[in-house]
Amino acid sequence: MNDTAPLNDVQTLNFTILSLMRDAARSDLASACCRFGLSPMQLRAISDLTPADVIEIVASTGNVLLFAPRDDIDSLLAAPRTVIPILASARVRGPARHRADQPGA
């Protein structure tokens, strides 16, 4: 019998995203960097995670979303459906900052 508590909705989303990123990085690191906006170093760290590591990280973050929605999500949701692909691709997205790039790190 499994003694772990079921994942809540935020944990399920974190688990899904980390698992997809891990698998994509293992398959094609360069493509995963472009798709997810993470650095090669960040995706290598994710690709090295075991399924147990992913569960442990997800469980320890609780109700905290690891990957926040885009800052322009309201504009995309309000836009005509035929325009959304253009708006989504036109936004310049920088890579996620590596911890060493963050102030105070």
Short mmCIF file of N, CA and C in Angstrom, two decimals, residues 20-104:
data_model
loop_
_atom_site.label_atom_id
_atom_site.label_comp_id
_atom_site.label_asym_id
_atom_site.label_seq_id
_atom_site.Cartn_x
_atom_site.Cartn_y
_atom_site.Cartn_z
N LEU A 20 7.50 16.28 -18.30
CA LEU A 20 7.59 16.58 -19.73
C LEU A 20 8.91 17.23 -20.09
N MET A 21 9.35 18.18 -19.25
CA MET A 21 10.64 18.83 -19.50
C MET A 21 11.79 17.84 -19.40
N ARG A 22 11.73 16.96 -18.42
CA ARG A 22 12.78 15.96 -18.23
C ARG A 22 12.88 15.07 -19.47
N ASP A 23 11.74 14.57 -19.94
CA ASP A 23 11.73 13.68 -21.10
C ASP A 23 12.18 14.41 -22.36
N ALA A 24 11.73 15.66 -22.53
CA ALA A 24 12.13 16.43 -23.71
C ALA A 24 13.63 16.72 -23.70
N ALA A 25 14.17 17.06 -22.53
CA ALA A 25 15.60 17.36 -22.43
C ALA A 25 16.44 16.12 -22.69
N ARG A 26 15.95 14.98 -22.26
CA ARG A 26 16.67 13.73 -22.51
C ARG A 26 16.68 13.39 -24.00
N SER A 27 15.61 13.76 -24.69
CA SER A 27 15.47 13.45 -26.11
C SER A 27 16.26 14.42 -26.99
N ASP A 28 16.12 15.74 -26.72
CA ASP A 28 16.76 16.76 -27.55
C ASP A 28 16.91 18.02 -26.71
N LEU A 29 18.08 18.21 -26.13
CA LEU A 29 18.32 19.30 -25.20
C LEU A 29 18.13 20.67 -25.86
N ALA A 30 18.66 20.86 -27.05
CA ALA A 30 18.56 22.16 -27.72
C ALA A 30 17.10 22.52 -27.99
N SER A 31 16.34 21.58 -28.49
CA SER A 31 14.93 21.82 -28.76
C SER A 31 14.17 22.13 -27.46
N ALA A 32 14.48 21.40 -26.41
CA ALA A 32 13.82 21.63 -25.13
C ALA A 32 14.14 23.02 -24.59
N CYS A 33 15.36 23.48 -24.78
CA CYS A 33 15.73 24.84 -24.36
C CYS A 33 14.87 25.88 -25.06
N CYS A 34 14.69 25.70 -26.35
CA CYS A 34 13.86 26.64 -27.13
C CYS A 34 12.41 26.56 -26.72
N ARG A 35 11.89 25.37 -26.53
CA ARG A 35 10.47 25.21 -26.21
C ARG A 35 10.12 25.71 -24.83
N PHE A 36 10.98 25.47 -23.85
CA PHE A 36 10.64 25.78 -22.47
C PHE A 36 11.29 27.04 -21.93
N GLY A 37 12.21 27.64 -22.70
CA GLY A 37 12.84 28.88 -22.26
C GLY A 37 13.77 28.71 -21.06
N LEU A 38 14.34 27.53 -20.93
CA LEU A 38 15.28 27.28 -19.85
C LEU A 38 16.68 27.10 -20.43
N SER A 39 17.67 27.31 -19.61
CA SER A 39 19.06 27.17 -20.08
C SER A 39 19.43 25.69 -20.17
N PRO A 40 20.47 25.38 -20.94
CA PRO A 40 20.94 24.00 -20.98
C PRO A 40 21.29 23.45 -19.59
N MET A 41 21.89 24.29 -18.75
CA MET A 41 22.26 23.86 -17.40
C MET A 41 21.01 23.49 -16.59
N GLN A 42 19.98 24.31 -16.69
CA GLN A 42 18.75 24.03 -15.96
C GLN A 42 18.09 22.75 -16.46
N LEU A 43 18.05 22.58 -17.77
CA LEU A 43 17.41 21.38 -18.32
C LEU A 43 18.24 20.12 -18.09
N ARG A 44 19.55 20.26 -18.03
CA ARG A 44 20.37 19.09 -17.68
C ARG A 44 20.06 18.65 -16.26
N ALA A 45 19.91 19.62 -15.36
CA ALA A 45 19.58 19.28 -13.97
C ALA A 45 18.22 18.59 -13.90
N ILE A 46 17.26 19.07 -14.67
CA ILE A 46 15.94 18.44 -14.70
C ILE A 46 16.03 17.06 -15.33
N SER A 47 16.81 16.92 -16.40
CA SER A 47 16.90 15.62 -17.08
C SER A 47 17.57 14.56 -16.22
N ASP A 48 18.36 14.99 -15.24
CA ASP A 48 19.02 14.04 -14.35
C ASP A 48 18.11 13.53 -13.23
N LEU A 49 16.93 14.12 -13.09
CA LEU A 49 16.02 13.72 -12.02
C LEU A 49 15.43 12.33 -12.28
N THR A 50 15.36 11.55 -11.24
CA THR A 50 14.65 10.27 -11.32
C THR A 50 13.17 10.54 -11.07
N PRO A 51 12.30 9.60 -11.40
CA PRO A 51 10.88 9.80 -11.06
C PRO A 51 10.68 10.06 -9.56
N ALA A 52 11.45 9.39 -8.72
CA ALA A 52 11.34 9.61 -7.28
C ALA A 52 11.78 11.03 -6.90
N ASP A 53 12.81 11.54 -7.58
CA ASP A 53 13.25 12.92 -7.34
C ASP A 53 12.14 13.91 -7.69
N VAL A 54 11.49 13.68 -8.84
CA VAL A 54 10.42 14.57 -9.28
C VAL A 54 9.30 14.58 -8.24
N ILE A 55 8.90 13.41 -7.79
CA ILE A 55 7.84 13.32 -6.77
C ILE A 55 8.27 14.04 -5.49
N GLU A 56 9.51 13.86 -5.07
CA GLU A 56 9.99 14.49 -3.84
C GLU A 56 9.98 16.01 -3.96
N ILE A 57 10.44 16.52 -5.10
CA ILE A 57 10.44 17.97 -5.33
C ILE A 57 9.01 18.50 -5.32
N VAL A 58 8.14 17.83 -6.05
CA VAL A 58 6.74 18.25 -6.15
C VAL A 58 6.06 18.23 -4.78
N ALA A 59 6.30 17.17 -4.03
CA ALA A 59 5.68 17.07 -2.70
C ALA A 59 6.20 18.14 -1.76
N SER A 60 7.49 18.47 -1.87
CA SER A 60 8.06 19.45 -0.95
C SER A 60 7.69 20.89 -1.30
N THR A 61 7.29 21.15 -2.55
CA THR A 61 6.89 22.51 -2.91
C THR A 61 5.45 22.82 -2.53
N GLY A 62 4.70 21.80 -2.19
CA GLY A 62 3.33 22.02 -1.73
C GLY A 62 2.45 22.69 -2.77
N ASN A 63 1.90 23.81 -2.41
CA ASN A 63 0.94 24.50 -3.26
C ASN A 63 1.57 25.66 -4.04
N VAL A 64 2.87 25.56 -4.30
CA VAL A 64 3.60 26.61 -5.00
C VAL A 64 3.83 26.18 -6.45
N LEU A 65 3.35 26.98 -7.38
CA LEU A 65 3.50 26.69 -8.79
C LEU A 65 4.95 26.95 -9.22
N LEU A 66 5.62 25.96 -9.78
CA LEU A 66 7.02 26.10 -10.18
C LEU A 66 7.18 26.91 -11.46
N PHE A 67 6.21 26.88 -12.33
CA PHE A 67 6.30 27.57 -13.62
C PHE A 67 5.05 28.43 -13.78
N ALA A 68 5.21 29.72 -13.57
CA ALA A 68 4.08 30.65 -13.59
C ALA A 68 3.59 30.88 -15.02
N PRO A 69 2.30 31.22 -15.15
CA PRO A 69 1.77 31.55 -16.48
C PRO A 69 2.45 32.79 -17.06
N ARG A 70 2.33 32.95 -18.33
CA ARG A 70 2.87 34.11 -19.03
C ARG A 70 2.30 35.39 -18.45
N ASP A 71 3.07 36.46 -18.52
CA ASP A 71 2.56 37.74 -18.00
C ASP A 71 1.50 38.35 -18.91
N ASP A 72 1.36 37.85 -20.12
CA ASP A 72 0.34 38.37 -21.03
C ASP A 72 -0.82 37.40 -21.23
N ILE A 73 -1.03 36.51 -20.28
CA ILE A 73 -2.08 35.49 -20.42
C ILE A 73 -3.45 36.12 -20.59
N ASP A 74 -3.71 37.24 -19.90
CA ASP A 74 -5.03 37.89 -20.02
C ASP A 74 -5.28 38.39 -21.43
N SER A 75 -4.24 38.91 -22.08
CA SER A 75 -4.38 39.38 -23.46
C SER A 75 -4.63 38.21 -24.41
N LEU A 76 -3.94 37.10 -24.19
CA LEU A 76 -4.14 35.94 -25.05
C LEU A 76 -5.54 35.37 -24.89
N LEU A 77 -6.03 35.32 -23.66
CA LEU A 77 -7.37 34.77 -23.43
C LEU A 77 -8.47 35.65 -24.02
N ALA A 78 -8.21 36.95 -24.07
CA ALA A 78 -9.21 37.89 -24.59
C ALA A 78 -9.14 38.05 -26.11
N ALA A 79 -8.06 37.61 -26.71
CA ALA A 79 -7.86 37.81 -28.14
C ALA A 79 -8.72 36.85 -28.96
N PRO A 80 -9.06 37.26 -30.20
CA PRO A 80 -9.74 36.32 -31.09
C PRO A 80 -8.86 35.08 -31.30
N ARG A 81 -9.47 33.93 -31.32
CA ARG A 81 -8.73 32.66 -31.39
C ARG A 81 -7.79 32.59 -32.58
N THR A 82 -8.13 33.24 -33.68
CA THR A 82 -7.27 33.19 -34.86
C THR A 82 -6.02 34.04 -34.70
N VAL A 83 -6.01 34.95 -33.75
CA VAL A 83 -4.87 35.85 -33.54
C VAL A 83 -3.91 35.33 -32.46
N ILE A 84 -4.40 34.43 -31.63
CA ILE A 84 -3.60 33.94 -30.50
C ILE A 84 -2.23 33.39 -30.92
N PRO A 85 -2.13 32.57 -31.98
CA PRO A 85 -0.80 32.07 -32.35
C PRO A 85 0.18 33.19 -32.69
N ILE A 86 -0.30 34.24 -33.32
CA ILE A 86 0.57 35.36 -33.69
C ILE A 86 1.01 36.11 -32.43
N LEU A 87 0.07 36.41 -31.56
CA LEU A 87 0.41 37.11 -30.32
C LEU A 87 1.36 36.29 -29.45
N ALA A 88 1.09 35.00 -29.37
CA ALA A 88 1.92 34.14 -28.52
C ALA A 88 3.35 34.04 -29.02
N SER A 89 3.52 33.98 -30.34
CA SER A 89 4.86 33.83 -30.89
C SER A 89 5.59 35.17 -31.02
N ALA A 90 4.86 36.28 -31.02
CA ALA A 90 5.49 37.59 -31.19
C ALA A 90 6.14 38.09 -29.92
N ARG A 91 5.76 37.59 -28.80
CA ARG A 91 6.32 38.03 -27.53
C ARG A 91 7.74 37.50 -27.38
N VAL A 92 8.64 38.40 -27.05
CA VAL A 92 10.02 38.00 -26.84
C VAL A 92 10.12 37.39 -25.45
N ARG A 93 10.62 36.18 -25.40
CA ARG A 93 10.76 35.48 -24.13
C ARG A 93 12.23 35.22 -23.88
N GLY A 94 12.70 35.75 -22.78
CA GLY A 94 14.08 35.49 -22.40
C GLY A 94 14.16 34.17 -21.64
N PRO A 95 15.33 33.60 -21.58
CA PRO A 95 15.47 32.35 -20.84
C PRO A 95 15.27 32.59 -19.35
N ALA A 96 14.85 31.57 -18.66
CA ALA A 96 14.73 31.65 -17.21
C ALA A 96 16.10 31.96 -16.64
N ARG A 97 16.10 32.77 -15.62
CA ARG A 97 17.39 33.15 -15.05
C ARG A 97 17.95 32.01 -14.21
N HIS A 98 19.23 31.80 -14.41
CA HIS A 98 19.94 30.81 -13.61
C HIS A 98 20.15 31.44 -12.22
N ARG A 99 20.20 30.64 -11.22
CA ARG A 99 20.32 31.13 -9.84
C ARG A 99 21.48 32.11 -9.69
N ALA A 100 22.60 31.89 -10.35
CA ALA A 100 23.75 32.77 -10.24
C ALA A 100 23.47 34.15 -10.84
N ASP A 101 22.46 34.23 -11.73
CA ASP A 101 22.09 35.50 -12.35
C ASP A 101 21.15 36.33 -11.48
N GLN A 102 20.62 35.73 -10.43
CA GLN A 102 19.62 36.40 -9.60
C GLN A 102 20.32 37.21 -8.52
N PRO A 103 19.76 38.39 -8.20
CA PRO A 103 20.35 39.20 -7.14
C PRO A 103 20.34 38.43 -5.82
N GLY A 104 21.41 38.56 -5.09
CA GLY A 104 21.51 37.92 -3.78
C GLY A 104 21.88 36.46 -3.83
#
